Amino acid sequence: MLFITSLSPFHINKDIQQKAVDSWIKLGGQVFSFNHPDEIHLLKDYNNVHFVETTHTMQHIFKKPYVNINAMIDWAKKQDQQHICLINSDIELDNNPILLQKIRFELNTKVVVAHRNDYVRHKKVSQPYVLGIDAFFLNQKHLHIYPSSLLCMGNCHWDYNIPFTAVKNGIEVINLQNKFAFHKKHPVQYSAKNWETTSKMFAIEHGIDYDNAGRLTELIFNFLQLNTKKVIL
């Protein structure tokens, strides 16, 4: 499986990013990080990561080179691997290869998404964070449903876009209920202004009559709650 992310050279939990990468490697994955060329030299200390240079970013809008999700998806379409995982850079996965194999089986006909479990010091004391999604398991044959998008990793609403687009295209989405993805809590690294902007992008791209960011996000969340299947594998 290809684990595709965008490592941040300025992440508040830099050490956790390496732990996250290590957890994906333990599951037998290959790790690819998409970054603007100006960032890659700042990330040279990371181990077991293949860097993919891209200028397909939203720097002109957000003043930082957040990588468009479609830069990752379009690249993945051309690879030999059938299964990919789009994942935020600080998400550690449990060393559970049997669960990963079950996920791979489901990907024949479905998309599988996983919410993170937040912890402060110990993963054994963690709580699910249901308002965002952090890991997305996809079959290469389903990637064609994702058109060009302004949404980007490191900002908001791209996480809702992945399952929302799948449901719109008649692909069943499993919302994994196993405690599989873990995240060390830290202050949010996006602004309210950026959240507002990405909500507008989501609304425009999906032809939704835009009201306000809070109301729109609530509607999308409720839609996904009703149209994704909560499953323990």
C-alpha positions as YAML, in Angstrom:
chain: A
units: angstrom
residues:
- id: 1
  name: MET
  ca: [0.00, 0.00, 0.00]
- id: 2
  name: LEU
  ca: [1.15, 3.52, -0.78]
- id: 3
  name: PHE
  ca: [0.86, 5.94, 2.13]
- id: 4
  name: ILE
  ca: [0.60, 9.44, 0.71]
- id: 5
  name: THR
  ca: [0.96, 12.55, 2.85]
- id: 6
  name: SER
  ca: [2.54, 15.98, 2.99]
- id: 7
  name: LEU
  ca: [5.07, 16.33, 5.79]
- id: 8
  name: SER
  ca: [5.26, 19.78, 7.32]
- id: 9
  name: PRO
  ca: [8.71, 21.24, 8.03]
- id: 10
  name: PHE
  ca: [7.12, 23.46, 10.68]
- id: 11
  name: HIS
  ca: [4.78, 21.00, 12.39]
- id: 12
  name: ILE
  ca: [4.38, 21.63, 16.10]
- id: 13
  name: ASN
  ca: [4.80, 17.88, 16.73]
- id: 14
  name: LYS
  ca: [7.72, 17.23, 14.39]
- id: 15
  name: ASP
  ca: [8.84, 14.09, 16.24]
- id: 16
  name: ILE
  ca: [5.34, 12.63, 15.89]
- id: 17
  name: GLN
  ca: [5.54, 12.91, 12.11]
- id: 18
  name: GLN
  ca: [8.50, 10.49, 12.09]
- id: 19
  name: LYS
  ca: [6.65, 8.16, 14.46]
- id: 20
  name: ALA
  ca: [3.68, 8.28, 12.12]
- id: 21
  name: VAL
  ca: [5.87, 7.41, 9.13]
- id: 22
  name: ASP
  ca: [7.43, 4.55, 11.09]
- id: 23
  name: SER
  ca: [3.98, 3.15, 11.91]
- id: 24
  name: TRP
  ca: [3.04, 3.06, 8.23]
- id: 25
  name: ILE
  ca: [6.32, 1.35, 7.36]
- id: 26
  name: LYS
  ca: [5.66, -1.33, 10.00]
- id: 27
  name: LEU
  ca: [2.43, -2.11, 8.19]
- id: 28
  name: GLY
  ca: [4.39, -2.80, 5.04]
- id: 29
  name: GLY
  ca: [3.69, 0.49, 3.35]
- id: 30
  name: GLN
  ca: [5.73, 2.75, 1.13]
- id: 31
  name: VAL
  ca: [5.63, 6.40, 2.17]
- id: 32
  name: PHE
  ca: [5.48, 9.33, -0.24]
- id: 33
  name: SER
  ca: [5.41, 12.96, 0.87]
- id: 34
  name: PHE
  ca: [4.33, 15.66, -1.56]
- id: 35
  name: ASN
  ca: [6.05, 18.97, -0.99]
- id: 36
  name: HIS
  ca: [6.98, 22.15, -2.78]
- id: 37
  name: PRO
  ca: [10.68, 22.09, -3.80]
- id: 38
  name: ASP
  ca: [11.45, 24.88, -1.31]
- id: 39
  name: GLU
  ca: [10.37, 22.61, 1.56]
- id: 40
  name: ILE
  ca: [12.13, 19.38, 0.70]
- id: 41
  name: HIS
  ca: [15.59, 20.38, 1.91]
- id: 42
  name: LEU
  ca: [14.02, 21.22, 5.29]
- id: 43
  name: LEU
  ca: [12.72, 17.64, 5.56]
- id: 44
  name: LYS
  ca: [15.94, 15.79, 4.74]
- id: 45
  name: ASP
  ca: [16.20, 14.27, 8.24]
- id: 46
  name: TYR
  ca: [13.08, 12.14, 7.82]
- id: 47
  name: ASN
  ca: [13.75, 8.45, 7.29]
- id: 48
  name: ASN
  ca: [12.03, 6.04, 4.89]
- id: 49
  name: VAL
  ca: [10.21, 8.77, 3.00]
- id: 50
  name: HIS
  ca: [10.15, 9.24, -0.78]
- id: 51
  name: PHE
  ca: [9.64, 12.92, -1.59]
- id: 52
  name: VAL
  ca: [7.61, 13.99, -4.60]
- id: 53
  name: GLU
  ca: [8.26, 17.55, -5.71]
- id: 54
  name: THR
  ca: [5.19, 19.50, -6.74]
- id: 55
  name: THR
  ca: [4.31, 23.11, -7.41]
- id: 56
  name: HIS
  ca: [0.61, 22.22, -7.41]
- id: 57
  name: THR
  ca: [-0.06, 24.09, -4.16]
- id: 58
  name: MET
  ca: [-2.43, 26.74, -2.81]
- id: 59
  name: GLN
  ca: [0.29, 29.15, -1.72]
- id: 60
  name: HIS
  ca: [-1.26, 31.97, -3.74]
- id: 61
  name: ILE
  ca: [-4.40, 31.73, -1.58]
- id: 62
  name: PHE
  ca: [-3.16, 30.57, 1.83]
- id: 63
  name: LYS
  ca: [0.40, 32.02, 1.80]
- id: 64
  name: LYS
  ca: [1.81, 28.55, 2.51]
- id: 65
  name: PRO
  ca: [2.49, 25.76, -0.02]
- id: 66
  name: TYR
  ca: [-0.36, 23.48, 1.02]
- id: 67
  name: VAL
  ca: [-0.44, 20.69, -1.57]
- id: 68
  name: ASN
  ca: [-3.63, 20.14, -3.55]
- id: 69
  name: ILE
  ca: [-5.14, 16.73, -2.89]
- id: 70
  name: ASN
  ca: [-5.45, 16.21, -6.62]
- id: 71
  name: ALA
  ca: [-1.69, 16.45, -7.04]
- id: 72
  name: MET
  ca: [-1.56, 13.30, -4.91]
- id: 73
  name: ILE
  ca: [-4.55, 11.56, -6.51]
- id: 74
  name: ASP
  ca: [-3.43, 12.26, -10.08]
- id: 75
  name: TRP
  ca: [0.03, 10.87, -9.25]
- id: 76
  name: ALA
  ca: [-1.48, 7.78, -7.59]
- id: 77
  name: LYS
  ca: [-3.53, 7.04, -10.72]
- id: 78
  name: LYS
  ca: [-0.27, 6.39, -12.59]
- id: 79
  name: GLN
  ca: [1.32, 4.02, -10.05]
- id: 80
  name: ASP
  ca: [1.38, 0.23, -10.08]
- id: 81
  name: GLN
  ca: [-0.04, -0.13, -6.57]
- id: 82
  name: GLN
  ca: [-3.77, -0.86, -6.38]
- id: 83
  name: HIS
  ca: [-4.35, 0.47, -2.85]
- id: 84
  name: ILE
  ca: [-3.46, 3.86, -1.41]
- id: 85
  name: CYS
  ca: [-3.92, 5.64, 1.89]
- id: 86
  name: LEU
  ca: [-4.19, 9.42, 1.95]
- id: 87
  name: ILE
  ca: [-3.26, 10.34, 5.50]
- id: 88
  name: ASN
  ca: [-2.39, 13.39, 7.56]
- id: 89
  name: SER
  ca: [1.29, 13.54, 8.43]
- id: 90
  name: ASP
  ca: [0.95, 13.19, 12.21]
- id: 91
  name: ILE
  ca: [-1.41, 10.21, 12.31]
- id: 92
  name: GLU
  ca: [0.08, 7.06, 13.80]
- id: 93
  name: LEU
  ca: [-1.56, 3.77, 12.85]
- id: 94
  name: ASP
  ca: [-1.77, 0.79, 15.18]
- id: 95
  name: ASN
  ca: [0.52, -2.08, 14.21]
- id: 96
  name: ASN
  ca: [-2.39, -4.30, 13.18]
- id: 97
  name: PRO
  ca: [-1.64, -5.94, 9.81]
- id: 98
  name: ILE
  ca: [-4.71, -8.18, 10.09]
- id: 99
  name: LEU
  ca: [-6.97, -5.12, 10.26]
- id: 100
  name: LEU
  ca: [-5.15, -3.57, 7.31]
- id: 101
  name: GLN
  ca: [-5.75, -6.75, 5.33]
- id: 102
  name: LYS
  ca: [-9.46, -6.54, 6.14]
- id: 103
  name: ILE
  ca: [-9.47, -2.94, 4.95]
- id: 104
  name: ARG
  ca: [-7.77, -3.95, 1.70]
- id: 105
  name: PHE
  ca: [-10.49, -6.55, 1.10]
- id: 106
  name: GLU
  ca: [-13.22, -3.92, 1.55]
- id: 107
  name: LEU
  ca: [-11.51, -1.66, -0.98]
- id: 108
  name: ASN
  ca: [-12.60, -3.94, -3.82]
- id: 109
  name: THR
  ca: [-15.96, -2.15, -3.79]
- id: 110
  name: LYS
  ca: [-15.77, 0.51, -1.07]
- id: 111
  name: VAL
  ca: [-13.87, 3.46, 0.35]
- id: 112
  name: VAL
  ca: [-12.73, 3.17, 3.99]
- id: 113
  name: VAL
  ca: [-12.19, 6.24, 6.17]
- id: 114
  name: ALA
  ca: [-10.87, 6.48, 9.73]
- id: 115
  name: HIS
  ca: [-11.24, 9.14, 12.39]
- id: 116
  name: ARG
  ca: [-8.30, 9.75, 14.67]
- id: 117
  name: ASN
  ca: [-8.16, 9.07, 18.39]
- id: 118
  name: ASP
  ca: [-6.67, 12.04, 20.24]
- id: 119
  name: TYR
  ca: [-4.30, 11.55, 23.15]
- id: 120
  name: VAL
  ca: [-2.18, 13.83, 25.32]
- id: 121
  name: ARG
  ca: [0.47, 11.46, 26.69]
- id: 122
  name: HIS
  ca: [-0.63, 7.87, 26.20]
- id: 123
  name: LYS
  ca: [-2.54, 6.24, 23.35]
- id: 124
  name: LYS
  ca: [-4.30, 4.00, 25.86]
- id: 125
  name: VAL
  ca: [-6.06, 7.12, 27.11]
- id: 126
  name: SER
  ca: [-7.47, 8.51, 23.88]
- id: 127
  name: GLN
  ca: [-10.78, 9.84, 22.64]
- id: 128
  name: PRO
  ca: [-12.18, 9.65, 19.10]
- id: 129
  name: TYR
  ca: [-12.34, 12.92, 17.22]
- id: 130
  name: VAL
  ca: [-15.41, 12.66, 15.02]
- id: 131
  name: LEU
  ca: [-15.52, 16.16, 13.51]
- id: 132
  name: GLY
  ca: [-12.62, 15.48, 11.16]
- id: 133
  name: ILE
  ca: [-11.31, 12.52, 9.18]
- id: 134
  name: ASP
  ca: [-7.61, 11.76, 8.96]
- id: 135
  name: ALA
  ca: [-7.03, 8.54, 7.00]
- id: 136
  name: PHE
  ca: [-8.58, 7.50, 3.69]
- id: 137
  name: PHE
  ca: [-8.10, 4.07, 2.16]
- id: 138
  name: LEU
  ca: [-8.82, 4.00, -1.57]
- id: 139
  name: ASN
  ca: [-8.68, 1.64, -4.50]
- id: 140
  name: GLN
  ca: [-6.89, 3.02, -7.53]
- id: 141
  name: LYS
  ca: [-9.88, 2.11, -9.71]
- id: 142
  name: HIS
  ca: [-12.03, 4.62, -7.80]
- id: 143
  name: LEU
  ca: [-9.67, 7.59, -8.16]
- id: 144
  name: HIS
  ca: [-11.27, 8.74, -11.42]
- id: 145
  name: ILE
  ca: [-14.29, 10.07, -9.48]
- id: 146
  name: TYR
  ca: [-12.21, 12.90, -8.01]
- id: 147
  name: PRO
  ca: [-12.13, 15.94, -10.32]
- id: 148
  name: SER
  ca: [-9.70, 18.82, -10.02]
- id: 149
  name: SER
  ca: [-10.14, 20.62, -6.72]
- id: 150
  name: LEU
  ca: [-8.78, 23.63, -4.84]
- id: 151
  name: LEU
  ca: [-8.90, 21.71, -1.55]
- id: 152
  name: CYS
  ca: [-5.54, 20.88, -0.03]
- id: 153
  name: MET
  ca: [-3.92, 18.83, 2.70]
- id: 154
  name: GLY
  ca: [-3.10, 20.90, 5.77]
- id: 155
  name: ASN
  ca: [-6.30, 22.89, 5.52]
- id: 156
  name: CYS
  ca: [-9.98, 22.10, 6.03]
- id: 157
  name: HIS
  ca: [-12.81, 20.39, 4.16]
- id: 158
  name: TRP
  ca: [-10.64, 18.18, 1.94]
- id: 159
  name: ASP
  ca: [-11.31, 15.42, 4.45]
- id: 160
  name: TYR
  ca: [-15.07, 15.73, 3.98]
- id: 161
  name: ASN
  ca: [-14.60, 15.92, 0.21]
- id: 162
  name: ILE
  ca: [-13.14, 12.40, -0.10]
- id: 163
  name: PRO
  ca: [-16.12, 10.44, 1.33]
- id: 164
  name: PHE
  ca: [-18.70, 13.00, 0.10]
- id: 165
  name: THR
  ca: [-17.54, 12.56, -3.50]
- id: 166
  name: ALA
  ca: [-17.56, 8.76, -3.10]
- id: 167
  name: VAL
  ca: [-21.15, 8.75, -1.83]
- id: 168
  name: LYS
  ca: [-22.25, 11.07, -4.65]
- id: 169
  name: ASN
  ca: [-20.77, 8.59, -7.12]
- id: 170
  name: GLY
  ca: [-22.54, 5.58, -5.63]
- id: 171
  name: ILE
  ca: [-19.53, 4.08, -3.85]
- id: 172
  name: GLU
  ca: [-20.19, 2.77, -0.36]
- id: 173
  name: VAL
  ca: [-18.10, 4.38, 2.37]
- id: 174
  name: ILE
  ca: [-17.12, 2.52, 5.52]
- id: 175
  name: ASN
  ca: [-16.47, 4.66, 8.59]
- id: 176
  name: LEU
  ca: [-14.00, 2.47, 10.49]
- id: 177
  name: GLN
  ca: [-14.83, 2.20, 14.18]
- id: 178
  name: ASN
  ca: [-11.72, 0.25, 15.23]
- id: 179
  name: LYS
  ca: [-9.20, 2.25, 17.26]
- id: 180
  name: PHE
  ca: [-6.63, 2.28, 14.50]
- id: 181
  name: ALA
  ca: [-5.52, 5.91, 13.98]
- id: 182
  name: PHE
  ca: [-3.95, 7.96, 16.78]
- id: 183
  name: HIS
  ca: [-3.04, 11.64, 17.07]
- id: 184
  name: LYS
  ca: [-1.13, 13.56, 19.72]
- id: 185
  name: LYS
  ca: [-3.18, 16.66, 20.52]
- id: 186
  name: HIS
  ca: [-1.82, 20.09, 19.65]
- id: 187
  name: PRO
  ca: [-3.23, 23.56, 18.95]
- id: 188
  name: VAL
  ca: [-4.93, 23.81, 15.56]
- id: 189
  name: GLN
  ca: [-2.62, 24.99, 12.79]
- id: 190
  name: TYR
  ca: [-5.21, 26.57, 10.52]
- id: 191
  name: SER
  ca: [-7.03, 29.87, 10.87]
- id: 192
  name: ALA
  ca: [-10.74, 30.63, 11.04]
- id: 193
  name: LYS
  ca: [-10.33, 32.62, 7.83]
- id: 194
  name: ASN
  ca: [-8.87, 29.62, 6.01]
- id: 195
  name: TRP
  ca: [-11.70, 27.42, 7.32]
- id: 196
  name: GLU
  ca: [-14.19, 29.91, 5.92]
- id: 197
  name: THR
  ca: [-12.38, 29.95, 2.57]
- id: 198
  name: THR
  ca: [-12.25, 26.17, 2.20]
- id: 199
  name: SER
  ca: [-15.94, 25.90, 3.08]
- id: 200
  name: LYS
  ca: [-16.70, 28.24, 0.16]
- id: 201
  name: MET
  ca: [-14.49, 26.13, -2.11]
- id: 202
  name: PHE
  ca: [-16.33, 22.96, -1.07]
- id: 203
  name: ALA
  ca: [-19.72, 24.57, -1.70]
- id: 204
  name: ILE
  ca: [-18.76, 25.87, -5.14]
- id: 205
  name: GLU
  ca: [-17.19, 22.59, -6.25]
- id: 206
  name: HIS
  ca: [-20.26, 20.58, -5.23]
- id: 207
  name: GLY
  ca: [-22.86, 23.08, -6.39]
- id: 208
  name: ILE
  ca: [-24.21, 23.67, -2.89]
- id: 209
  name: ASP
  ca: [-26.11, 26.86, -2.10]
- id: 210
  name: TYR
  ca: [-23.71, 28.50, 0.32]
- id: 211
  name: ASP
  ca: [-25.16, 29.85, 3.56]
- id: 212
  name: ASN
  ca: [-22.32, 30.19, 6.06]
- id: 213
  name: ALA
  ca: [-19.31, 28.07, 6.95]
- id: 214
  name: GLY
  ca: [-20.71, 26.74, 10.20]
- id: 215
  name: ARG
  ca: [-24.05, 25.77, 8.73]
- id: 216
  name: LEU
  ca: [-22.48, 24.22, 5.64]
- id: 217
  name: THR
  ca: [-20.02, 22.15, 7.67]
- id: 218
  name: GLU
  ca: [-22.86, 20.94, 9.89]
- id: 219
  name: LEU
  ca: [-24.88, 19.88, 6.84]
- id: 220
  name: ILE
  ca: [-21.93, 17.99, 5.33]
- id: 221
  name: PHE
  ca: [-21.18, 16.29, 8.65]
- id: 222
  name: ASN
  ca: [-24.81, 15.19, 9.03]
- id: 223
  name: PHE
  ca: [-24.89, 13.96, 5.42]
- id: 224
  name: LEU
  ca: [-21.82, 11.80, 6.04]
- id: 225
  name: GLN
  ca: [-23.23, 10.49, 9.30]
- id: 226
  name: LEU
  ca: [-26.35, 9.32, 7.45]
- id: 227
  name: ASN
  ca: [-24.63, 8.02, 4.32]
- id: 228
  name: THR
  ca: [-21.55, 6.22, 5.61]
- id: 229
  name: LYS
  ca: [-21.63, 2.85, 7.32]
- id: 230
  name: LYS
  ca: [-20.06, 2.59, 10.78]
- id: 231
  name: VAL
  ca: [-18.25, -0.75, 10.92]
- id: 232
  name: ILE
  ca: [-15.84, -2.58, 13.20]
- id: 233
  name: LEU
  ca: [-13.68, -4.84, 11.03]
...
